[in-house]
Coordinates of C-alpha atoms and ligand atoms in Angstrom, one line a residue:
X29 CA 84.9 111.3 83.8
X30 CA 84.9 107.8 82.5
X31 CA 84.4 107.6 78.5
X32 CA 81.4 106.0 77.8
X33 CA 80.4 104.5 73.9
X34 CA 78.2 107.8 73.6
X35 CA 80.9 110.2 74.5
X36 CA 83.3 108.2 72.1
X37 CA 81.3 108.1 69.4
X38 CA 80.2 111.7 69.2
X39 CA 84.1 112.5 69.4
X40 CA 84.9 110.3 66.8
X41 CA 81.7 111.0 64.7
X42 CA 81.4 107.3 64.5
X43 CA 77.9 106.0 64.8
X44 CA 77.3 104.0 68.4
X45 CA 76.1 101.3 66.6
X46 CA 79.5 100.6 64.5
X47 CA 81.3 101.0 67.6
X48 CA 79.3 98.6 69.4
X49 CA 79.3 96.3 66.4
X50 CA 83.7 96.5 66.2
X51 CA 83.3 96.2 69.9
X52 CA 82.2 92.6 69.6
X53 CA 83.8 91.8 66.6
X54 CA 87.1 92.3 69.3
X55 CA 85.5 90.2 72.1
X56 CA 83.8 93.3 74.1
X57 CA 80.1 92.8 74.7
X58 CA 78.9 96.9 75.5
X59 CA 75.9 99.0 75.1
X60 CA 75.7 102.4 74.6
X61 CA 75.6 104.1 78.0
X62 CA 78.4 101.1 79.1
X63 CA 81.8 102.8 80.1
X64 CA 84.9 101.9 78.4
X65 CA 88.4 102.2 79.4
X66 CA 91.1 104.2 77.9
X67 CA 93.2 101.9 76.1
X68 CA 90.1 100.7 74.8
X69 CA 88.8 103.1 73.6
X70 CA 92.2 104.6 72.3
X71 CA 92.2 100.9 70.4
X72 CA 89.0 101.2 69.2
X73 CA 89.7 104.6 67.4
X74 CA 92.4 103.2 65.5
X75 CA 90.6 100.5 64.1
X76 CA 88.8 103.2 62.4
X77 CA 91.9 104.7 61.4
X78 CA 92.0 107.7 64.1
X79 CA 94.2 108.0 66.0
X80 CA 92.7 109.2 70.0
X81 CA 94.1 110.9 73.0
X82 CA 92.6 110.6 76.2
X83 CA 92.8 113.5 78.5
X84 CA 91.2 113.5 81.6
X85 CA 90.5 116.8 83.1
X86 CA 91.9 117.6 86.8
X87 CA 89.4 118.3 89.3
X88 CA 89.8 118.5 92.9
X89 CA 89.1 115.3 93.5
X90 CA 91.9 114.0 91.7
X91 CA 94.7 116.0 93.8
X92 CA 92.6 114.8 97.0
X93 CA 93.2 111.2 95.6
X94 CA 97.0 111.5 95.4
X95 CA 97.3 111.6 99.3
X96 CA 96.0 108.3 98.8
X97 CA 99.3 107.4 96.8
X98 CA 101.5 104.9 98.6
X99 CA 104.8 106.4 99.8
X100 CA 107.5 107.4 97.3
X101 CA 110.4 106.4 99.5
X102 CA 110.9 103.2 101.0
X103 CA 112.9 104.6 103.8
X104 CA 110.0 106.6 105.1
X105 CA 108.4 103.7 106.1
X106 CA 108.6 102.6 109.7
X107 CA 106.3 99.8 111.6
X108 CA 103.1 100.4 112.3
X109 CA 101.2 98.7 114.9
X110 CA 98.8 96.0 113.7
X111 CA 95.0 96.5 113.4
X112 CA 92.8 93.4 114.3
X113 CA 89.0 92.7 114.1
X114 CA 87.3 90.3 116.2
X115 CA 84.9 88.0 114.5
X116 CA 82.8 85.1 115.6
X117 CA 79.8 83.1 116.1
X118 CA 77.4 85.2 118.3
X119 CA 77.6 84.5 122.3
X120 CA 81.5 83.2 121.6
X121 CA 82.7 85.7 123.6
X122 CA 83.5 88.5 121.6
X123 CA 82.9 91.8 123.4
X124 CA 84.0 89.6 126.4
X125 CA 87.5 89.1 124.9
X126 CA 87.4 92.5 123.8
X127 CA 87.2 93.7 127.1
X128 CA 89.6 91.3 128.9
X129 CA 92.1 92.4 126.6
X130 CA 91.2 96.1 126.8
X131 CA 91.2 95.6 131.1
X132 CA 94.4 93.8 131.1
X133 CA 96.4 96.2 129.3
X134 CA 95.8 99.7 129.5
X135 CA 97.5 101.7 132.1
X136 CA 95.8 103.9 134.3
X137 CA 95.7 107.3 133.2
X138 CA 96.7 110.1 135.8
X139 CA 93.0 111.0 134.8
X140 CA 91.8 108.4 136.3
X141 CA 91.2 106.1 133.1
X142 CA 87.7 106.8 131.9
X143 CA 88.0 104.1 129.0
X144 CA 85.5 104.9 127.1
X145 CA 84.1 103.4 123.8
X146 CA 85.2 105.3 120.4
X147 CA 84.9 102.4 118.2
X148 CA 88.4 101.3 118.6
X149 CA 91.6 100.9 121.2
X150 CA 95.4 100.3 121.7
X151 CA 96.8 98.2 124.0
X152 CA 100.6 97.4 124.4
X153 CA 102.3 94.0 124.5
X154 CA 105.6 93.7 125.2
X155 CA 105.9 97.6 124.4
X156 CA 104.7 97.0 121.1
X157 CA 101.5 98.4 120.2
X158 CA 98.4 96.4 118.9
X159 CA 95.1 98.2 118.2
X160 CA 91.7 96.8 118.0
X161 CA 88.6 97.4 116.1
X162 CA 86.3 98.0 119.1
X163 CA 83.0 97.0 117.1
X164 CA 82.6 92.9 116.6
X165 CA 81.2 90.9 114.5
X166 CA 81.1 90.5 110.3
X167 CA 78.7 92.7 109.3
X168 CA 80.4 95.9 110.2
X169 CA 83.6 94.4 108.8
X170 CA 82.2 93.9 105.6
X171 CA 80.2 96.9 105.7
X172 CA 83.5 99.0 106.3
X173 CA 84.8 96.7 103.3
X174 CA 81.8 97.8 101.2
X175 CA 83.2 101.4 101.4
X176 CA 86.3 100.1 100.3
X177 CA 88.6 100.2 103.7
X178 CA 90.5 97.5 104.4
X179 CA 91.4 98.4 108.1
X180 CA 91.7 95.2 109.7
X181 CA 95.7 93.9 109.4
X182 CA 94.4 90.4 111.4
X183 CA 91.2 88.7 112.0
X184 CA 90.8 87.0 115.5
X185 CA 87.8 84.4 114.8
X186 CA 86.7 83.8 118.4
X187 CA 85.1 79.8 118.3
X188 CA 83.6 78.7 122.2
X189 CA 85.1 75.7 123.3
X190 CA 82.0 73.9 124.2
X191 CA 79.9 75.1 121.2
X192 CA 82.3 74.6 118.3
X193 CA 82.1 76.2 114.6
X194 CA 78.8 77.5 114.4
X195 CA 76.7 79.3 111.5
X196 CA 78.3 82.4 112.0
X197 CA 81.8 80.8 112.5
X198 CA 81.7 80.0 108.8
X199 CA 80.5 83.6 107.7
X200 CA 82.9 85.1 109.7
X201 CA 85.0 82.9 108.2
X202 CA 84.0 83.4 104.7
X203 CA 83.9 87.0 105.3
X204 CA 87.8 87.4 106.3
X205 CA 88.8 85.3 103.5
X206 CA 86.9 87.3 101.1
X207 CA 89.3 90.4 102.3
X208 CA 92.2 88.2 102.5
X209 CA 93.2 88.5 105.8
X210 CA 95.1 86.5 107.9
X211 CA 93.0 84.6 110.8
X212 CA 93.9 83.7 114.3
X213 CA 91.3 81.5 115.9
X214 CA 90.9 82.5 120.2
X215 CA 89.5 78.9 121.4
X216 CA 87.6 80.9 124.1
X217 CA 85.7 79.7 126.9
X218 CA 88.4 77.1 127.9
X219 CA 87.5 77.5 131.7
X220 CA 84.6 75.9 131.2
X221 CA 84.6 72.3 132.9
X222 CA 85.8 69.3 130.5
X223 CA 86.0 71.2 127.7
X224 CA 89.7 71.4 127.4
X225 CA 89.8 67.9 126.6
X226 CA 91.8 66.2 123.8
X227 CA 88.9 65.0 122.1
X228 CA 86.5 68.2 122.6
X229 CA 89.5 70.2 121.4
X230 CA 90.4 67.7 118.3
X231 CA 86.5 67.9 117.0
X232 CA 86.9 71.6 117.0
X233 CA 90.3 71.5 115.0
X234 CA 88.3 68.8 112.7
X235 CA 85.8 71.4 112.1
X236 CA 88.0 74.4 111.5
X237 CA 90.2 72.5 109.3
X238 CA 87.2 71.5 107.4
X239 CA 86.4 75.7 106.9
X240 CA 89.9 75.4 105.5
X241 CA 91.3 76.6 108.4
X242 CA 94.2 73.9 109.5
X243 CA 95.7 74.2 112.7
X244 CA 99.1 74.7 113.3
X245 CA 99.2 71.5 115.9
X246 CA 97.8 69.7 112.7
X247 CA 100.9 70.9 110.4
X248 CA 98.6 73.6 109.2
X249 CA 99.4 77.2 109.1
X250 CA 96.2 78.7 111.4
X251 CA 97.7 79.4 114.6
X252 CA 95.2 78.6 117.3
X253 CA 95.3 79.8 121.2
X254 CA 93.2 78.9 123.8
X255 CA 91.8 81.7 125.8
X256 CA 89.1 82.7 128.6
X257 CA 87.5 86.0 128.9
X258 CA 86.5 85.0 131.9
X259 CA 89.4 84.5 133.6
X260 CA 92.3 86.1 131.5
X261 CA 93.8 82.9 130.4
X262 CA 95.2 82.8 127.1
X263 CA 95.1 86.6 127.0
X264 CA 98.6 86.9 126.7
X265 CA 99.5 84.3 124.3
X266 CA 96.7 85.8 121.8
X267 CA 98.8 89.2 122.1
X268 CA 101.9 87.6 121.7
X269 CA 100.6 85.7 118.9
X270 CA 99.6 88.7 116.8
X271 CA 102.3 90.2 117.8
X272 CA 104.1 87.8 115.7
X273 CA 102.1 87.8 112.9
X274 CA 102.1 91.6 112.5
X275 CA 106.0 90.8 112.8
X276 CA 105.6 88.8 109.7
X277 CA 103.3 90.9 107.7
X278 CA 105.8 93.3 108.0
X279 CA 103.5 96.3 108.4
X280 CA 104.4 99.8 107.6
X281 CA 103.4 103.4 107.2
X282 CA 105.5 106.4 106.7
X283 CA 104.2 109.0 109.5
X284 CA 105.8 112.1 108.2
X285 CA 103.3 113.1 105.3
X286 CA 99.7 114.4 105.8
X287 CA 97.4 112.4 107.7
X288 CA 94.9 109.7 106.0
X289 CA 92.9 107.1 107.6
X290 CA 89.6 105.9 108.1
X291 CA 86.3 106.7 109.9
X292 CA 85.3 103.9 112.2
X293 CA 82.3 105.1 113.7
X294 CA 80.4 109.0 113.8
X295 CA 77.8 111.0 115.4
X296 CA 76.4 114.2 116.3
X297 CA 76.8 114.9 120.1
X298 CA 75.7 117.5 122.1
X299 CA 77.5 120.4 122.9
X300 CA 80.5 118.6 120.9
X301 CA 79.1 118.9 117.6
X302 CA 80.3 116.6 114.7
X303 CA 82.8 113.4 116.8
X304 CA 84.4 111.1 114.6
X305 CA 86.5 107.7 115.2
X306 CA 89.4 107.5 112.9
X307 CA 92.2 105.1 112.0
X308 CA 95.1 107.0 111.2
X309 CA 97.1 104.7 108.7
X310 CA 99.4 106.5 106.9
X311 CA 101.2 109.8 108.4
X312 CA 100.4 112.1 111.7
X313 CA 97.2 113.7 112.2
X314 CA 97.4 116.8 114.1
X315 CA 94.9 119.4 116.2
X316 CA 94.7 121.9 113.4
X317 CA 94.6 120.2 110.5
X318 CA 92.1 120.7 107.5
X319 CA 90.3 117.0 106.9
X320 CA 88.1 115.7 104.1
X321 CA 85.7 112.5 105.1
X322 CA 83.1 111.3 103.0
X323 CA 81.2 114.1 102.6
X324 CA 82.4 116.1 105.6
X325 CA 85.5 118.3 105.7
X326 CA 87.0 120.7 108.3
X327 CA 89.5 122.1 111.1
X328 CA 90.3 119.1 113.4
X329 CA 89.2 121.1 116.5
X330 CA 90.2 118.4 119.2
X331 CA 91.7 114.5 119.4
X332 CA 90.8 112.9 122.1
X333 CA 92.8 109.0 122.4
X334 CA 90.3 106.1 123.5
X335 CA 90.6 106.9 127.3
X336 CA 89.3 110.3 126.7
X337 CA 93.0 112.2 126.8
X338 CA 93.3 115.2 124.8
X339 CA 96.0 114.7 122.5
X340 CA 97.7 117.0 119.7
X341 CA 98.5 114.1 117.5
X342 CA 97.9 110.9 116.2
X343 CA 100.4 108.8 113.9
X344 CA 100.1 105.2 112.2
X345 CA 97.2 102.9 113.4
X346 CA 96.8 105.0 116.2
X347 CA 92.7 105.2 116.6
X348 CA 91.6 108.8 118.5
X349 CA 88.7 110.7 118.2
X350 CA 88.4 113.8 116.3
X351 CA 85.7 117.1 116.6
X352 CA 85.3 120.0 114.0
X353 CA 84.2 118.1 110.6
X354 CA 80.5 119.7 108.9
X355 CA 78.8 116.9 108.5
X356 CA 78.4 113.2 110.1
X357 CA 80.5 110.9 107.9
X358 CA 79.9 107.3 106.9
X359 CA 81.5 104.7 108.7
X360 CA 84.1 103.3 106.5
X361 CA 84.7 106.6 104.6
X362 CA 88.3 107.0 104.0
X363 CA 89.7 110.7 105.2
X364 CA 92.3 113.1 104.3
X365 CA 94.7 115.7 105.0
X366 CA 94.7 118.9 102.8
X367 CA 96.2 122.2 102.6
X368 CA 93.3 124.7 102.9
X369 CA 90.2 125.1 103.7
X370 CA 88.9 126.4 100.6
X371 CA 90.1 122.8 98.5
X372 CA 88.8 120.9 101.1
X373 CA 85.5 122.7 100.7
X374 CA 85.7 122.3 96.9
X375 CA 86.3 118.2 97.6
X376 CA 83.9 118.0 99.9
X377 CA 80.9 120.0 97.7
X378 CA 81.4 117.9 94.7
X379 CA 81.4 114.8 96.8
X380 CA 77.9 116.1 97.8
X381 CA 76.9 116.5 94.6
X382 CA 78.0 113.3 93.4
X383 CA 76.2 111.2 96.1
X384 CA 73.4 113.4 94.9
X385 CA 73.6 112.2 91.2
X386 CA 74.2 108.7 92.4
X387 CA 71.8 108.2 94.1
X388 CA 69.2 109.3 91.5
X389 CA 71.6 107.1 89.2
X390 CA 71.0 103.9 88.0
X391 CA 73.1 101.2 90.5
X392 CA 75.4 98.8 88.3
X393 CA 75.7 95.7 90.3
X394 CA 76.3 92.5 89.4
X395 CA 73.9 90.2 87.7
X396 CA 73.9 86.9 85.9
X397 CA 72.4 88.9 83.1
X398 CA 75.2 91.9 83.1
X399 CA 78.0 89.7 84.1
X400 CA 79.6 89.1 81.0
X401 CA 79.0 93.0 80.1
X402 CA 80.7 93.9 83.4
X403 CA 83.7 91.8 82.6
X404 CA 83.8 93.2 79.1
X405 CA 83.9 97.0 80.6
X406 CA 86.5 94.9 82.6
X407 CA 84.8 96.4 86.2
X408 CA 84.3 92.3 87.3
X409 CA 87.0 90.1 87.4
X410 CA 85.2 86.8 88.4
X411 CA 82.0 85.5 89.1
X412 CA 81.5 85.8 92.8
X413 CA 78.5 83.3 93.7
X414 CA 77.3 82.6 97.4
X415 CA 75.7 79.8 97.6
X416 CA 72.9 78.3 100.1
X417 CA 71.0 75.6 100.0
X418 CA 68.4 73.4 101.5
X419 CA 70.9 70.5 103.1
X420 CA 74.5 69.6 102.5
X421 CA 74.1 67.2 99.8
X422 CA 72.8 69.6 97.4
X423 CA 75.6 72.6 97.8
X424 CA 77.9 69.6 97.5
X425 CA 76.2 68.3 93.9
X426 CA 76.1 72.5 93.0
X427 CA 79.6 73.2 94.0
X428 CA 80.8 70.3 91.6
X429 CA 78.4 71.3 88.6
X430 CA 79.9 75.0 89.1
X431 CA 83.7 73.9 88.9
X432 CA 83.4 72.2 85.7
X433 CA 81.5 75.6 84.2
X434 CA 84.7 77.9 85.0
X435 CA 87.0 78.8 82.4
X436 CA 90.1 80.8 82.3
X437 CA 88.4 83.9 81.2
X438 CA 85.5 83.9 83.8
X439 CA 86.8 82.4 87.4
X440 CA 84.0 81.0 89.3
X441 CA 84.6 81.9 93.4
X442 CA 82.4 80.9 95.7
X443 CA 82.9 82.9 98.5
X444 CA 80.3 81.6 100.8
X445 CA 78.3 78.4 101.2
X446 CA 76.0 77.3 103.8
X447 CA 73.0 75.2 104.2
X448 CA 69.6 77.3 105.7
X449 CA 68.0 80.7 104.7
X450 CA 69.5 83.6 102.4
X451 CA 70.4 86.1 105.4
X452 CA 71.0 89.9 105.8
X453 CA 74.5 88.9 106.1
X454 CA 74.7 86.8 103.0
X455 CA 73.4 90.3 101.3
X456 CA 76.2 92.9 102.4
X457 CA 78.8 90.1 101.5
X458 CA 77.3 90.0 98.2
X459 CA 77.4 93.6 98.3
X460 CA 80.7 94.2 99.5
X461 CA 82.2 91.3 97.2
X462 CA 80.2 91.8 93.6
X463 CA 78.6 88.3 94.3
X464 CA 75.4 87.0 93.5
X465 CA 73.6 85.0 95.8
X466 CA 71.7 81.5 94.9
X467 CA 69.2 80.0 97.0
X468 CA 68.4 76.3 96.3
X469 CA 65.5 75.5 97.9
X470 CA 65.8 77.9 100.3
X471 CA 63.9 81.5 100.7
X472 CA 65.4 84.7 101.8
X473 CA 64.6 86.2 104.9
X474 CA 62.6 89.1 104.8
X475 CA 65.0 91.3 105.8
X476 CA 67.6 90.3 102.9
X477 CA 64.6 90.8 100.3
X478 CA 64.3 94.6 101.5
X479 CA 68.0 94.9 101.8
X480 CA 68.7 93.1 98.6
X481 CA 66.4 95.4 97.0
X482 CA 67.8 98.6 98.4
X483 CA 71.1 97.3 97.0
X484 CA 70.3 95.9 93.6
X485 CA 71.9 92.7 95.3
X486 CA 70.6 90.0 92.5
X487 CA 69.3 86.9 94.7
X488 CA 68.4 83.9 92.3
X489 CA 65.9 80.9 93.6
X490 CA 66.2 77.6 92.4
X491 CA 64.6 74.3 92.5
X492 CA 66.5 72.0 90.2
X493 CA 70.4 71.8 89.9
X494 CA 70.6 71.8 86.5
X495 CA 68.7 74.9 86.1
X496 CA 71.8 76.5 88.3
X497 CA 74.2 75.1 86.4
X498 CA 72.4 75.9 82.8
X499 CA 71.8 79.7 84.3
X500 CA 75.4 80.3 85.2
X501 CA 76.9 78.3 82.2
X502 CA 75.0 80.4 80.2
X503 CA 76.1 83.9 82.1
X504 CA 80.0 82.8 82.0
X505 CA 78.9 82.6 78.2
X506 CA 77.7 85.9 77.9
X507 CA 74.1 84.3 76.5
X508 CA 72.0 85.3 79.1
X509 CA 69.1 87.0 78.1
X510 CA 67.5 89.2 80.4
X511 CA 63.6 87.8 81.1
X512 CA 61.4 90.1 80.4
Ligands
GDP15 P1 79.6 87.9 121.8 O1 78.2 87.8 121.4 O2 80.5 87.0 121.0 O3 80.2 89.3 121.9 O4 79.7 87.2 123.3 P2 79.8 87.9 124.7 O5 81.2 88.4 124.9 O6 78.7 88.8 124.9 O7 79.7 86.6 125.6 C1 78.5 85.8 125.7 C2 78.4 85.1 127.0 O8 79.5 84.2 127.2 C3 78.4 86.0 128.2 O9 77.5 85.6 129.1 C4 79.9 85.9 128.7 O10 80.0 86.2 130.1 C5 80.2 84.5 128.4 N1 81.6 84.3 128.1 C6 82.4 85.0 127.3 N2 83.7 84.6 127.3 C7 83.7 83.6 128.2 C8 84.8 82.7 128.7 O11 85.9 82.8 128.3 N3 84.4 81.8 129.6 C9 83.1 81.6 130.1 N4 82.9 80.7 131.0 N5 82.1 82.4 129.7 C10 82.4 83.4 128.7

């Protein structure tokens, strides 16, 4: 457990108080119940002349984590196909691409070829392997980021030819950036009459490279293709595209220890019981096998790949669907490989318990007001802001009041600006990022207010600039006072 200014000061016999007051006296803003970290705490003690060893007791959870551990030797590591995520303005074609590429690849199975839809697939490019994230769009990204899985290798931000960067462009955008992953953009629709003309095609660069994203044909780095779901065209250069960049990444994964991945998608189904989608990414999952997800943990009963094949095993990047966990895990939950049944039991009950406490628990998100605390406990790095507003002109004026406020101690990000309503989406970006959102003359939708509420996601309303600016200058300060 975390050691918290209560639990230190009852081991020290030091009064919270003096500790609190020493904390400041050495730059740390804390309250009582605030956690601090171990070298900390370890200095803390000795500037009341004691001298502190931290021990953290073992549980089970612990000797789960280290499957997590990256591999010890370099040599184990071999290439691992790429994982991509298709993103995009809605109606750009992104469950059509996702299809054409699916269709155009996958051999017929002696089966027959049932594909069916588990949440991901591979197909194979010039006998490499590339696996897509079968569910579009930025909010289940993000939402799977929330849970802290980074799946996706490569975004592919699909932008229609005769629509252009849209609303959601930019989100998706913002959203890929915020998880700093490389972006292909998939100029779809390009069979569409007198689109693919030099001056359609240059507005579209002019708007991409506006969203930062500078086209390789402009001497940018943003390699952009141009595709049609519709007909196939493009297909293949997309592939071969990622195919490169995976080349570049250099990704790797050492498929000889004990499985871990990631649930994409779960259910209950008939007859079938738990059914899971995972992302293997590090080591072989086999029939047989004792998991932990989330909550859940069992005997992998059955792996079925995404055309329905029974399988026994399933290595690196390699998405398949698995039978046999105890309960119905959370998309995004990260899995494991253990020895026995009876550990992953004991992982899996104190999980339970823990979501249990947690939820009763106070959340600790982000807020102007607990900003400078949260940096001090050193669980914030930066203030994250997303930022909409009323009309262009104003996020403009904000953005430059913000960049003169930051200072090397608090950096100011904005990960997301955008002129028109506080959305749903803005909220899980918030959630997933530690951001807070500000509205400038602009209302949330009602479905962010109940979300942002569920998730203690702090959404602040303005109506006059310097009020932003005076609010944040005083967070990054640390002389916010909560209103009461
Ligand atoms: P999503 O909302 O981004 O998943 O978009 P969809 O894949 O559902 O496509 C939206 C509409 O655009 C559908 O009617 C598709 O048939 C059409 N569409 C998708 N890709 C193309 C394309 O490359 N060319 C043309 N002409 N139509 C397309």
């Amino acid at each position: 457990a975390p050691i918290s200014v209560r639990t230190l000061s009852e081991a020290l016999g030091i009064k919270a108080n003096d500790l609190l007051r020493k904390l400041m006296a050495m730059g740390s803003m804390a309250t009582i119940n605030a956690n601090i970290d171990d070298e900390l705490a370890v200095m803390l003690a000795m500037e009341f002349g004691m001298t502190l060893d931290v021990v953290h007791e073992r549980t089970a959870e612990d000797d789960f984590m280290q499957a997590f551990a990256p591999a010890a030797e370099a040599d184990a590591l071999q290439p691992r196909p790429p994982v991509i995520t298709i993103l995009g303005h809605v109606d750009h074609g992104k469950t059509s691409l996702l299809d054409r590429i699916r269709k155009s690849k996958v051999v017929e199975s002696e089966s027959g070829g049932i594909t069916q839809h588990i949440g991901a697939y591979q197909v194979e490019y010039n006998g490499h392997p590339i696996t897509f994230v079968d569910t579009p769009g930025h909010e289940a990204f993000t939402a799977m980021r929330a849970r802290g899985a980074n799946v996706t290798d490569i975004v592919v931000l699909v932008v229609a030819a005769d629509d252009g960067v849209m609303p959601q462009t930019v989100e998706a955008i913002a959203h890929a950036k915020a998880a700093e992953v490389p972006i292909v953009v998939a100029l779809n629709k390009i069979d569409i009459p007198n689109v693919d003309t030099a001056a359609n095609v240059s507005k579209i660069f002019g708007e991409l490279a506006q969203q930062g994203l500078n086209p390789v044909e402009w001497g940018g780095d943003v390699e952009v293709v141009k595709t049609s779901a519709t007909t196939g065209l493009g297909v293949s250069d997309l592939l071969a595209t990622l195919e490169t960049i995976a080349e570049l990444h250099e990704l790797k994964a050492d498929p000889d220890r004990p499985a871990t991945g990631t649930c994409l998608e779960a259910s209950i189904s008939e007859g079938r019981g738990v059914v899971a989608t995972v992302l293997v990414r590090e080591g072989t999952l086999r029939v047989g096998d004792v998991v932990v997800c989330g909550d859940g943990y069992g005997r992998v009963r059955a792996l079925f790949d995404d055309q329905g094949r029974s399988i026994d095993k399933a290595g690196p990047s390699f998405p398949c669907e698995i039978s046999g966990l105890d309960v119905v895990p959370d998309a995004g939950e990260n899995f494991a490989v253990v020895d026995d049944v009876g550990r992953a039991r004991e992982v899996a009950e104190a999980r339970r318990l823990r979501t249990r406490d947690a939820a009763q628990a106070e959340r600790q998100t982000v807020t102007l007001e607990n900003l400078y605390n949260r940096m001090a406990e050193r669980k914030v790095k930066a203030l994250n802001l997303i930022v909409k507003a009323d009309v262009q002109g104003s996020i403009e004026a904000i953005i430059k009041e913000l960049e003169k406020l930051e200072n090397a101690e608090v950096p100011i990000r904005i990960l997301l600006k955008g002129v028109g309503g506080i959305s749903e989406s803005d909220v899980i970006l918030a959630d997933a990022s530690q951001a807070i959102i500000i509205g400038y003359r602009v209302a949330p939708e009602d479905r962010a207010i109940t979300m942002a509420d569920e998730k203690d996601i702090e959404i602040r309303r303005y109506d006059i600039i310097y009020q932003v600016t005076d609010d944040v200058k005083k967070a990054v300060e640390g002389m916010l006072v909560p209103e009461i």
